[in-house]
């Protein structure tokens, strides 16, 4: 089936979206929560095409399967990572005027020119939101060595990000002082259930910090959790799901503590696992200061 029509919009992003709608519509679900043995989010996202009209999208709900909708400006550092067709597939976070932090599994194997970063929105169907072209992708050199470790990446955008009430830089939690039971919050556009579709609206939820040893035990004594991870225990019915990889985990002081890595989908009462920002602070500074290898 082919669809052909013209979108009357002057922005490059809208033009790309219009062209994508003229393609043969093979729509792959973008399951961007890492699961053992499955494709990485970047691989699933490479050719996904947004096909639904924003006029057909559902209205926001006050509570959506374990999460609640985020108001505009409430999480101003949040970024929607999208492919060249305008399909969002991962989350990210603004850490300075030209750099975005996300998960390596979100962008591994992708060309920078095919990645777009959208800021200042809680609605992925808001096509007037500011967007930036990614011109550099820096993936941790030990990503997936061993598997599910060092899942962190930096994206450099082609122009300074406009900062205002709806878009802001988040401070990094560089001193690792998390305490057992400490409240941590996350947000993402992932699916509200294991077999659901990605949320149009940004959702948030919260849980409590679990130390590495306890987290490892809760997940079956797996070696896929180490000191480079932060674990969050959610109540049953809450938690990350497909599409939440790369999203931010913050503490009550509004500092970035973690970047979404992997988990047991979805909301089954197991801890969710994030890259520990404090553990990677030296790597982040090295890349931003131009000392890393492109």
PDB file of N, CA and C in Angstrom, residues 44-134:
ATOM      1  N   UNK A  44      16.615  -1.693  15.460  1.00  0.00           N
ATOM      2  CA  UNK A  44      15.173  -1.689  15.216  1.00  0.00           C
ATOM      3  C   UNK A  44      14.701  -0.352  14.656  1.00  0.00           C
ATOM      4  N   UNK A  45      15.395   0.712  15.023  1.00  0.00           N
ATOM      5  CA  UNK A  45      14.931   2.044  14.663  1.00  0.00           C
ATOM      6  C   UNK A  45      15.379   2.494  13.289  1.00  0.00           C
ATOM      7  N   UNK A  46      16.376   1.842  12.721  1.00  0.00           N
ATOM      8  CA  UNK A  46      17.022   2.352  11.520  1.00  0.00           C
ATOM      9  C   UNK A  46      16.046   2.658  10.384  1.00  0.00           C
ATOM     10  N   UNK A  47      15.050   1.806  10.190  1.00  0.00           N
ATOM     11  CA  UNK A  47      14.147   1.984   9.048  1.00  0.00           C
ATOM     12  C   UNK A  47      12.691   2.182   9.444  1.00  0.00           C
ATOM     13  N   UNK A  48      12.438   2.415  10.731  1.00  0.00           N
ATOM     14  CA  UNK A  48      11.054   2.604  11.174  1.00  0.00           C
ATOM     15  C   UNK A  48      10.510   3.928  10.669  1.00  0.00           C
ATOM     16  N   UNK A  49       9.265   3.926  10.256  1.00  0.00           N
ATOM     17  CA  UNK A  49       8.638   5.112   9.687  1.00  0.00           C
ATOM     18  C   UNK A  49       7.394   5.455  10.481  1.00  0.00           C
ATOM     19  N   UNK A  50       7.267   6.728  10.861  1.00  0.00           N
ATOM     20  CA  UNK A  50       6.030   7.146  11.519  1.00  0.00           C
ATOM     21  C   UNK A  50       4.929   7.202  10.475  1.00  0.00           C
ATOM     22  N   UNK A  51       3.797   6.562  10.768  1.00  0.00           N
ATOM     23  CA  UNK A  51       2.732   6.503   9.774  1.00  0.00           C
ATOM     24  C   UNK A  51       1.418   7.083  10.274  1.00  0.00           C
ATOM     25  N   UNK A  52       1.234   7.222  11.582  1.00  0.00           N
ATOM     26  CA  UNK A  52      -0.047   7.701  12.095  1.00  0.00           C
ATOM     27  C   UNK A  52      -0.122   9.221  12.048  1.00  0.00           C
ATOM     28  N   UNK A  53      -1.252   9.735  11.654  1.00  0.00           N
ATOM     29  CA  UNK A  53      -1.466  11.171  11.705  1.00  0.00           C
ATOM     30  C   UNK A  53      -1.607  11.620  13.143  1.00  0.00           C
ATOM     31  N   UNK A  54      -1.066  12.799  13.463  1.00  0.00           N
ATOM     32  CA  UNK A  54      -1.203  13.287  14.831  1.00  0.00           C
ATOM     33  C   UNK A  54      -2.668  13.556  15.171  1.00  0.00           C
ATOM     34  N   UNK A  55      -3.498  13.729  14.129  1.00  0.00           N
ATOM     35  CA  UNK A  55      -4.916  13.950  14.388  1.00  0.00           C
ATOM     36  C   UNK A  55      -5.593  12.670  14.855  1.00  0.00           C
ATOM     37  N   UNK A  56      -4.967  11.523  14.524  1.00  0.00           N
ATOM     38  CA  UNK A  56      -5.539  10.242  14.909  1.00  0.00           C
ATOM     39  C   UNK A  56      -5.014   9.742  16.243  1.00  0.00           C
ATOM     40  N   UNK A  57      -4.003  10.425  16.785  1.00  0.00           N
ATOM     41  CA  UNK A  57      -3.385   9.963  18.024  1.00  0.00           C
ATOM     42  C   UNK A  57      -4.321  10.184  19.199  1.00  0.00           C
ATOM     43  N   UNK A  58      -4.260   9.319  20.209  1.00  0.00           N
ATOM     44  CA  UNK A  58      -5.154   9.444  21.359  1.00  0.00           C
ATOM     45  C   UNK A  58      -4.837  10.649  22.213  1.00  0.00           C
ATOM     46  N   UNK A  59      -5.813  11.109  22.934  1.00  0.00           N
ATOM     47  CA  UNK A  59      -5.608  12.220  23.857  1.00  0.00           C
ATOM     48  C   UNK A  59      -4.823  11.738  25.068  1.00  0.00           C
ATOM     49  N   UNK A  60      -4.115  12.659  25.754  1.00  0.00           N
ATOM     50  CA  UNK A  60      -3.332  12.240  26.910  1.00  0.00           C
ATOM     51  C   UNK A  60      -4.217  11.755  28.040  1.00  0.00           C
ATOM     52  N   UNK A  61      -3.693  10.824  28.800  1.00  0.00           N
ATOM     53  CA  UNK A  61      -4.393  10.305  29.958  1.00  0.00           C
ATOM     54  C   UNK A  61      -3.628  10.707  31.212  1.00  0.00           C
ATOM     55  N   UNK A  62      -4.311  10.935  32.300  1.00  0.00           N
ATOM     56  CA  UNK A  62      -3.669  11.358  33.533  1.00  0.00           C
ATOM     57  C   UNK A  62      -2.813  10.283  34.153  1.00  0.00           C
ATOM     58  N   UNK A  63      -3.121   9.034  33.904  1.00  0.00           N
ATOM     59  CA  UNK A  63      -2.365   7.917  34.486  1.00  0.00           C
ATOM     60  C   UNK A  63      -2.318   6.808  33.448  1.00  0.00           C
ATOM     61  N   UNK A  64      -1.117   6.352  33.075  1.00  0.00           N
ATOM     62  CA  UNK A  64      -1.009   5.340  32.034  1.00  0.00           C
ATOM     63  C   UNK A  64      -0.132   4.190  32.515  1.00  0.00           C
ATOM     64  N   UNK A  65      -0.727   3.101  32.983  1.00  0.00           N
ATOM     65  CA  UNK A  65      -0.070   1.862  33.380  1.00  0.00           C
ATOM     66  C   UNK A  65       1.236   2.119  34.127  1.00  0.00           C
ATOM     67  N   UNK A  66       1.114   2.623  35.328  1.00  0.00           N
ATOM     68  CA  UNK A  66       2.271   2.781  36.189  1.00  0.00           C
ATOM     69  C   UNK A  66       2.992   4.101  36.075  1.00  0.00           C
ATOM     70  N   UNK A  67       2.610   4.939  35.130  1.00  0.00           N
ATOM     71  CA  UNK A  67       3.256   6.233  34.973  1.00  0.00           C
ATOM     72  C   UNK A  67       2.233   7.334  34.852  1.00  0.00           C
ATOM     73  N   UNK A  68       2.674   8.579  35.045  1.00  0.00           N
ATOM     74  CA  UNK A  68       1.778   9.722  34.882  1.00  0.00           C
ATOM     75  C   UNK A  68       2.389  10.680  33.868  1.00  0.00           C
ATOM     76  N   UNK A  69       1.542  11.431  33.184  1.00  0.00           N
ATOM     77  CA  UNK A  69       2.019  12.324  32.143  1.00  0.00           C
ATOM     78  C   UNK A  69       2.824  13.472  32.733  1.00  0.00           C
ATOM     79  N   UNK A  70       3.812  13.918  31.967  1.00  0.00           N
ATOM     80  CA  UNK A  70       4.704  15.009  32.371  1.00  0.00           C
ATOM     81  C   UNK A  70       4.213  16.303  31.749  1.00  0.00           C
ATOM     82  N   UNK A  71       4.150  17.364  32.533  1.00  0.00           N
ATOM     83  CA  UNK A  71       3.766  18.666  32.024  1.00  0.00           C
ATOM     84  C   UNK A  71       4.941  19.322  31.305  1.00  0.00           C
ATOM     85  N   UNK A  72       4.643  20.156  30.317  1.00  0.00           N
ATOM     86  CA  UNK A  72       5.688  20.853  29.587  1.00  0.00           C
ATOM     87  C   UNK A  72       6.517  21.699  30.548  1.00  0.00           C
ATOM     88  N   UNK A  73       7.826  21.601  30.454  1.00  0.00           N
ATOM     89  CA  UNK A  73       8.726  22.337  31.331  1.00  0.00           C
ATOM     90  C   UNK A  73       9.072  21.623  32.619  1.00  0.00           C
ATOM     91  N   UNK A  74       8.395  20.503  32.900  1.00  0.00           N
ATOM     92  CA  UNK A  74       8.632  19.780  34.156  1.00  0.00           C
ATOM     93  C   UNK A  74       9.925  18.964  34.089  1.00  0.00           C
ATOM     94  N   UNK A  75      10.221  18.397  32.918  1.00  0.00           N
ATOM     95  CA  UNK A  75      11.477  17.696  32.664  1.00  0.00           C
ATOM     96  C   UNK A  75      12.133  18.361  31.446  1.00  0.00           C
ATOM     97  N   UNK A  76      12.618  19.592  31.584  1.00  0.00           N
ATOM     98  CA  UNK A  76      13.048  20.371  30.414  1.00  0.00           C
ATOM     99  C   UNK A  76      14.317  19.864  29.749  1.00  0.00           C
ATOM    100  N   UNK A  77      15.033  18.957  30.408  1.00  0.00           N
ATOM    101  CA  UNK A  77      16.265  18.395  29.837  1.00  0.00           C
ATOM    102  C   UNK A  77      16.008  17.172  28.973  1.00  0.00           C
ATOM    103  N   UNK A  78      14.763  16.730  28.909  1.00  0.00           N
ATOM    104  CA  UNK A  78      14.418  15.494  28.197  1.00  0.00           C
ATOM    105  C   UNK A  78      14.542  15.676  26.689  1.00  0.00           C
ATOM    106  N   UNK A  79      15.078  14.664  26.019  1.00  0.00           N
ATOM    107  CA  UNK A  79      15.263  14.688  24.568  1.00  0.00           C
ATOM    108  C   UNK A  79      14.627  13.456  23.942  1.00  0.00           C
ATOM    109  N   UNK A  80      13.935  13.655  22.838  1.00  0.00           N
ATOM    110  CA  UNK A  80      13.432  12.543  22.027  1.00  0.00           C
ATOM    111  C   UNK A  80      14.441  12.285  20.918  1.00  0.00           C
ATOM    112  N   UNK A  81      15.032  11.081  20.923  1.00  0.00           N
ATOM    113  CA  UNK A  81      15.970  10.696  19.874  1.00  0.00           C
ATOM    114  C   UNK A  81      15.172  10.057  18.741  1.00  0.00           C
ATOM    115  N   UNK A  82      15.298  10.618  17.536  1.00  0.00           N
ATOM    116  CA  UNK A  82      14.490  10.178  16.406  1.00  0.00           C
ATOM    117  C   UNK A  82      15.367   9.835  15.214  1.00  0.00           C
ATOM    118  N   UNK A  83      14.822   8.989  14.331  1.00  0.00           N
ATOM    119  CA  UNK A  83      15.557   8.681  13.105  1.00  0.00           C
ATOM    120  C   UNK A  83      15.205   9.695  12.020  1.00  0.00           C
ATOM    121  N   UNK A  84      15.741   9.493  10.825  1.00  0.00           N
ATOM    122  CA  UNK A  84      15.579  10.479   9.759  1.00  0.00           C
ATOM    123  C   UNK A  84      14.149  10.599   9.281  1.00  0.00           C
ATOM    124  N   UNK A  85      13.294   9.661   9.656  1.00  0.00           N
ATOM    125  CA  UNK A  85      11.900   9.706   9.250  1.00  0.00           C
ATOM    126  C   UNK A  85      10.991  10.314  10.319  1.00  0.00           C
ATOM    127  N   UNK A  86      11.577  10.803  11.407  1.00  0.00           N
ATOM    128  CA  UNK A  86      10.774  11.405  12.456  1.00  0.00           C
ATOM    129  C   UNK A  86      10.185  10.407  13.426  1.00  0.00           C
ATOM    130  N   UNK A  87      10.711   9.177  13.451  1.00  0.00           N
ATOM    131  CA  UNK A  87      10.237   8.155  14.386  1.00  0.00           C
ATOM    132  C   UNK A  87      11.117   8.178  15.628  1.00  0.00           C
ATOM    133  N   UNK A  88      10.524   8.507  16.784  1.00  0.00           N
ATOM    134  CA  UNK A  88      11.304   8.493  18.014  1.00  0.00           C
ATOM    135  C   UNK A  88      11.503   7.053  18.465  1.00  0.00           C
ATOM    136  N   UNK A  89      12.719   6.758  18.959  1.00  0.00           N
ATOM    137  CA  UNK A  89      13.010   5.381  19.340  1.00  0.00           C
ATOM    138  C   UNK A  89      13.766   5.269  20.657  1.00  0.00           C
ATOM    139  N   UNK A  90      14.257   6.381  21.188  1.00  0.00           N
ATOM    140  CA  UNK A  90      14.988   6.353  22.453  1.00  0.00           C
ATOM    141  C   UNK A  90      14.880   7.705  23.139  1.00  0.00           C
ATOM    142  N   UNK A  91      15.289   7.725  24.394  1.00  0.00           N
ATOM    143  CA  UNK A  91      15.364   8.975  25.129  1.00  0.00           C
ATOM    144  C   UNK A  91      16.802   9.452  25.238  1.00  0.00           C
ATOM    145  N   UNK A  92      16.949  10.686  25.670  1.00  0.00           N
ATOM    146  CA  UNK A  92      18.257  11.276  25.904  1.00  0.00           C
ATOM    147  C   UNK A  92      18.090  12.456  26.840  1.00  0.00           C
ATOM    148  N   UNK A  93      19.201  13.131  27.141  1.00  0.00           N
ATOM    149  CA  UNK A  93      19.139  14.234  28.093  1.00  0.00           C
ATOM    150  C   UNK A  93      20.180  15.283  27.718  1.00  0.00           C
ATOM    151  N   UNK A  94      19.792  16.561  27.829  1.00  0.00           N
ATOM    152  CA  UNK A  94      20.681  17.687  27.515  1.00  0.00           C
ATOM    153  C   UNK A  94      21.646  17.901  28.676  1.00  0.00           C
ATOM    154  N   UNK A  95      22.971  17.811  28.389  1.00  0.00           N
ATOM    155  CA  UNK A  95      23.938  18.022  29.464  1.00  0.00           C
ATOM    156  C   UNK A  95      24.788  19.274  29.251  1.00  0.00           C
ATOM    157  N   UNK A  96      24.773  19.847  28.055  1.00  0.00           N
ATOM    158  CA  UNK A  96      25.261  21.214  27.838  1.00  0.00           C
ATOM    159  C   UNK A  96      24.704  21.721  26.515  1.00  0.00           C
ATOM    160  N   UNK A  97      25.163  22.863  26.037  1.00  0.00           N
ATOM    161  CA  UNK A  97      24.532  23.507  24.881  1.00  0.00           C
ATOM    162  C   UNK A  97      24.642  22.705  23.589  1.00  0.00           C
ATOM    163  N   UNK A  98      25.603  21.793  23.505  1.00  0.00           N
ATOM    164  CA  UNK A  98      25.770  21.054  22.250  1.00  0.00           C
ATOM    165  C   UNK A  98      25.876  19.544  22.428  1.00  0.00           C
ATOM    166  N   UNK A  99      25.709  19.049  23.656  1.00  0.00           N
ATOM    167  CA  UNK A  99      25.885  17.619  23.901  1.00  0.00           C
ATOM    168  C   UNK A  99      24.657  17.004  24.568  1.00  0.00           C
ATOM    169  N   UNK A 100      24.342  15.787  24.102  1.00  0.00           N
ATOM    170  CA  UNK A 100      23.223  15.004  24.633  1.00  0.00           C
ATOM    171  C   UNK A 100      23.756  13.641  25.049  1.00  0.00           C
ATOM    172  N   UNK A 101      23.339  13.205  26.221  1.00  0.00           N
ATOM    173  CA  UNK A 101      23.753  11.902  26.736  1.00  0.00           C
ATOM    174  C   UNK A 101      22.624  10.902  26.513  1.00  0.00           C
ATOM    175  N   UNK A 102      22.975   9.702  26.042  1.00  0.00           N
ATOM    176  CA  UNK A 102      21.984   8.660  25.811  1.00  0.00           C
ATOM    177  C   UNK A 102      22.659   7.303  26.003  1.00  0.00           C
ATOM    178  N   UNK A 103      21.986   6.231  25.612  1.00  0.00           N
ATOM    179  CA  UNK A 103      22.555   4.885  25.709  1.00  0.00           C
ATOM    180  C   UNK A 103      23.250   4.518  24.403  1.00  0.00           C
ATOM    181  N   UNK A 104      24.364   3.809  24.506  1.00  0.00           N
ATOM    182  CA  UNK A 104      25.083   3.370  23.309  1.00  0.00           C
ATOM    183  C   UNK A 104      24.215   2.464  22.445  1.00  0.00           C
ATOM    184  N   UNK A 105      23.415   1.619  23.081  1.00  0.00           N
ATOM    185  CA  UNK A 105      22.566   0.694  22.320  1.00  0.00           C
ATOM    186  C   UNK A 105      21.521   1.423  21.490  1.00  0.00           C
ATOM    187  N   UNK A 106      21.264   2.689  21.801  1.00  0.00           N
ATOM    188  CA  UNK A 106      20.314   3.480  21.014  1.00  0.00           C
ATOM    189  C   UNK A 106      20.890   3.912  19.671  1.00  0.00           C
ATOM    190  N   UNK A 107      22.190   4.088  19.601  1.00  0.00           N
ATOM    191  CA  UNK A 107      22.782   4.695  18.403  1.00  0.00           C
ATOM    192  C   UNK A 107      23.907   3.873  17.790  1.00  0.00           C
ATOM    193  N   UNK A 108      24.250   2.738  18.385  1.00  0.00           N
ATOM    194  CA  UNK A 108      25.322   1.912  17.852  1.00  0.00           C
ATOM    195  C   UNK A 108      25.004   1.462  16.426  1.00  0.00           C
ATOM    196  N   UNK A 109      25.908   1.749  15.500  1.00  0.00           N
ATOM    197  CA  UNK A 109      25.721   1.358  14.111  1.00  0.00           C
ATOM    198  C   UNK A 109      24.989   2.369  13.264  1.00  0.00           C
ATOM    199  N   UNK A 110      24.457   3.424  13.883  1.00  0.00           N
ATOM    200  CA  UNK A 110      23.745   4.452  13.122  1.00  0.00           C
ATOM    201  C   UNK A 110      24.706   5.538  12.649  1.00  0.00           C
ATOM    202  N   UNK A 111      24.403   6.145  11.520  1.00  0.00           N
ATOM    203  CA  UNK A 111      25.160   7.294  11.051  1.00  0.00           C
ATOM    204  C   UNK A 111      24.602   8.552  11.711  1.00  0.00           C
ATOM    205  N   UNK A 112      25.499   9.442  12.082  1.00  0.00           N
ATOM    206  CA  UNK A 112      25.069  10.665  12.762  1.00  0.00           C
ATOM    207  C   UNK A 112      24.040  11.435  11.936  1.00  0.00           C
ATOM    208  N   UNK A 113      24.210  11.462  10.630  1.00  0.00           N
ATOM    209  CA  UNK A 113      23.313  12.247   9.770  1.00  0.00           C
ATOM    210  C   UNK A 113      21.885  11.714   9.771  1.00  0.00           C
ATOM    211  N   UNK A 114      21.697  10.487  10.264  1.00  0.00           N
ATOM    212  CA  UNK A 114      20.357   9.894  10.300  1.00  0.00           C
ATOM    213  C   UNK A 114      19.703   9.975  11.669  1.00  0.00           C
ATOM    214  N   UNK A 115      20.292  10.760  12.564  1.00  0.00           N
ATOM    215  CA  UNK A 115      19.756  10.893  13.924  1.00  0.00           C
ATOM    216  C   UNK A 115      19.388  12.351  14.187  1.00  0.00           C
ATOM    217  N   UNK A 116      18.220  12.551  14.783  1.00  0.00           N
ATOM    218  CA  UNK A 116      17.704  13.881  15.108  1.00  0.00           C
ATOM    219  C   UNK A 116      17.387  13.926  16.598  1.00  0.00           C
ATOM    220  N   UNK A 117      17.700  15.038  17.229  1.00  0.00           N
ATOM    221  CA  UNK A 117      17.403  15.233  18.646  1.00  0.00           C
ATOM    222  C   UNK A 117      16.342  16.329  18.782  1.00  0.00           C
ATOM    223  N   UNK A 118      15.224  15.985  19.401  1.00  0.00           N
ATOM    224  CA  UNK A 118      14.108  16.925  19.560  1.00  0.00           C
ATOM    225  C   UNK A 118      14.005  17.313  21.030  1.00  0.00           C
ATOM    226  N   UNK A 119      13.966  18.605  21.300  1.00  0.00           N
ATOM    227  CA  UNK A 119      13.938  19.117  22.668  1.00  0.00           C
ATOM    228  C   UNK A 119      12.655  19.910  22.923  1.00  0.00           C
ATOM    229  N   UNK A 120      12.457  20.265  24.198  1.00  0.00           N
ATOM    230  CA  UNK A 120      11.373  21.185  24.552  1.00  0.00           C
ATOM    231  C   UNK A 120       9.979  20.676  24.294  1.00  0.00           C
ATOM    232  N   UNK A 121       9.769  19.360  24.423  1.00  0.00           N
ATOM    233  CA  UNK A 121       8.428  18.838  24.185  1.00  0.00           C
ATOM    234  C   UNK A 121       8.158  17.642  25.088  1.00  0.00           C
ATOM    235  N   UNK A 122       6.889  17.394  25.343  1.00  0.00           N
ATOM    236  CA  UNK A 122       6.458  16.164  26.010  1.00  0.00           C
ATOM    237  C   UNK A 122       5.592  15.336  25.062  1.00  0.00           C
ATOM    238  N   UNK A 123       5.386  15.845  23.841  1.00  0.00           N
ATOM    239  CA  UNK A 123       4.500  15.237  22.856  1.00  0.00           C
ATOM    240  C   UNK A 123       5.288  14.977  21.582  1.00  0.00           C
ATOM    241  N   UNK A 124       5.515  13.717  21.247  1.00  0.00           N
ATOM    242  CA  UNK A 124       6.311  13.400  20.067  1.00  0.00           C
ATOM    243  C   UNK A 124       5.588  13.728  18.767  1.00  0.00           C
ATOM    244  N   UNK A 125       4.305  14.083  18.823  1.00  0.00           N
ATOM    245  CA  UNK A 125       3.571  14.495  17.639  1.00  0.00           C
ATOM    246  C   UNK A 125       3.515  16.012  17.502  1.00  0.00           C
ATOM    247  N   UNK A 126       4.258  16.722  18.339  1.00  0.00           N
ATOM    248  CA  UNK A 126       4.359  18.173  18.228  1.00  0.00           C
ATOM    249  C   UNK A 126       5.473  18.486  17.239  1.00  0.00           C
ATOM    250  N   UNK A 127       5.117  18.642  15.964  1.00  0.00           N
ATOM    251  CA  UNK A 127       6.110  18.785  14.912  1.00  0.00           C
ATOM    252  C   UNK A 127       6.742  20.175  14.861  1.00  0.00           C
ATOM    253  N   UNK A 128       6.302  21.081  15.709  1.00  0.00           N
ATOM    254  CA  UNK A 128       6.914  22.410  15.767  1.00  0.00           C
ATOM    255  C   UNK A 128       7.993  22.495  16.842  1.00  0.00           C
ATOM    256  N   UNK A 129       8.262  21.396  17.534  1.00  0.00           N
ATOM    257  CA  UNK A 129       9.282  21.393  18.588  1.00  0.00           C
ATOM    258  C   UNK A 129      10.665  21.635  17.994  1.00  0.00           C
ATOM    259  N   UNK A 130      11.561  22.276  18.760  1.00  0.00           N
ATOM    260  CA  UNK A 130      12.929  22.476  18.267  1.00  0.00           C
ATOM    261  C   UNK A 130      13.611  21.137  18.010  1.00  0.00           C
ATOM    262  N   UNK A 131      14.346  21.050  16.927  1.00  0.00           N
ATOM    263  CA  UNK A 131      15.073  19.826  16.625  1.00  0.00           C
ATOM    264  C   UNK A 131      16.485  20.182  16.169  1.00  0.00           C
ATOM    265  N   UNK A 132      17.391  19.245  16.365  1.00  0.00           N
ATOM    266  CA  UNK A 132      18.799  19.476  16.051  1.00  0.00           C
ATOM    267  C   UNK A 132      19.350  18.248  15.345  1.00  0.00           C
ATOM    268  N   UNK A 133      20.187  18.489  14.355  1.00  0.00           N
ATOM    269  CA  UNK A 133      20.820  17.405  13.623  1.00  0.00           C
ATOM    270  C   UNK A 133      22.067  16.953  14.378  1.00  0.00           C
ATOM    271  N   UNK A 134      22.216  15.664  14.502  1.00  0.00           N
ATOM    272  CA  UNK A 134      23.394  15.113  15.172  1.00  0.00           C
ATOM    273  C   UNK A 134      24.537  15.037  14.169  1.00  0.00           C
TER     274      UNK A 134
END
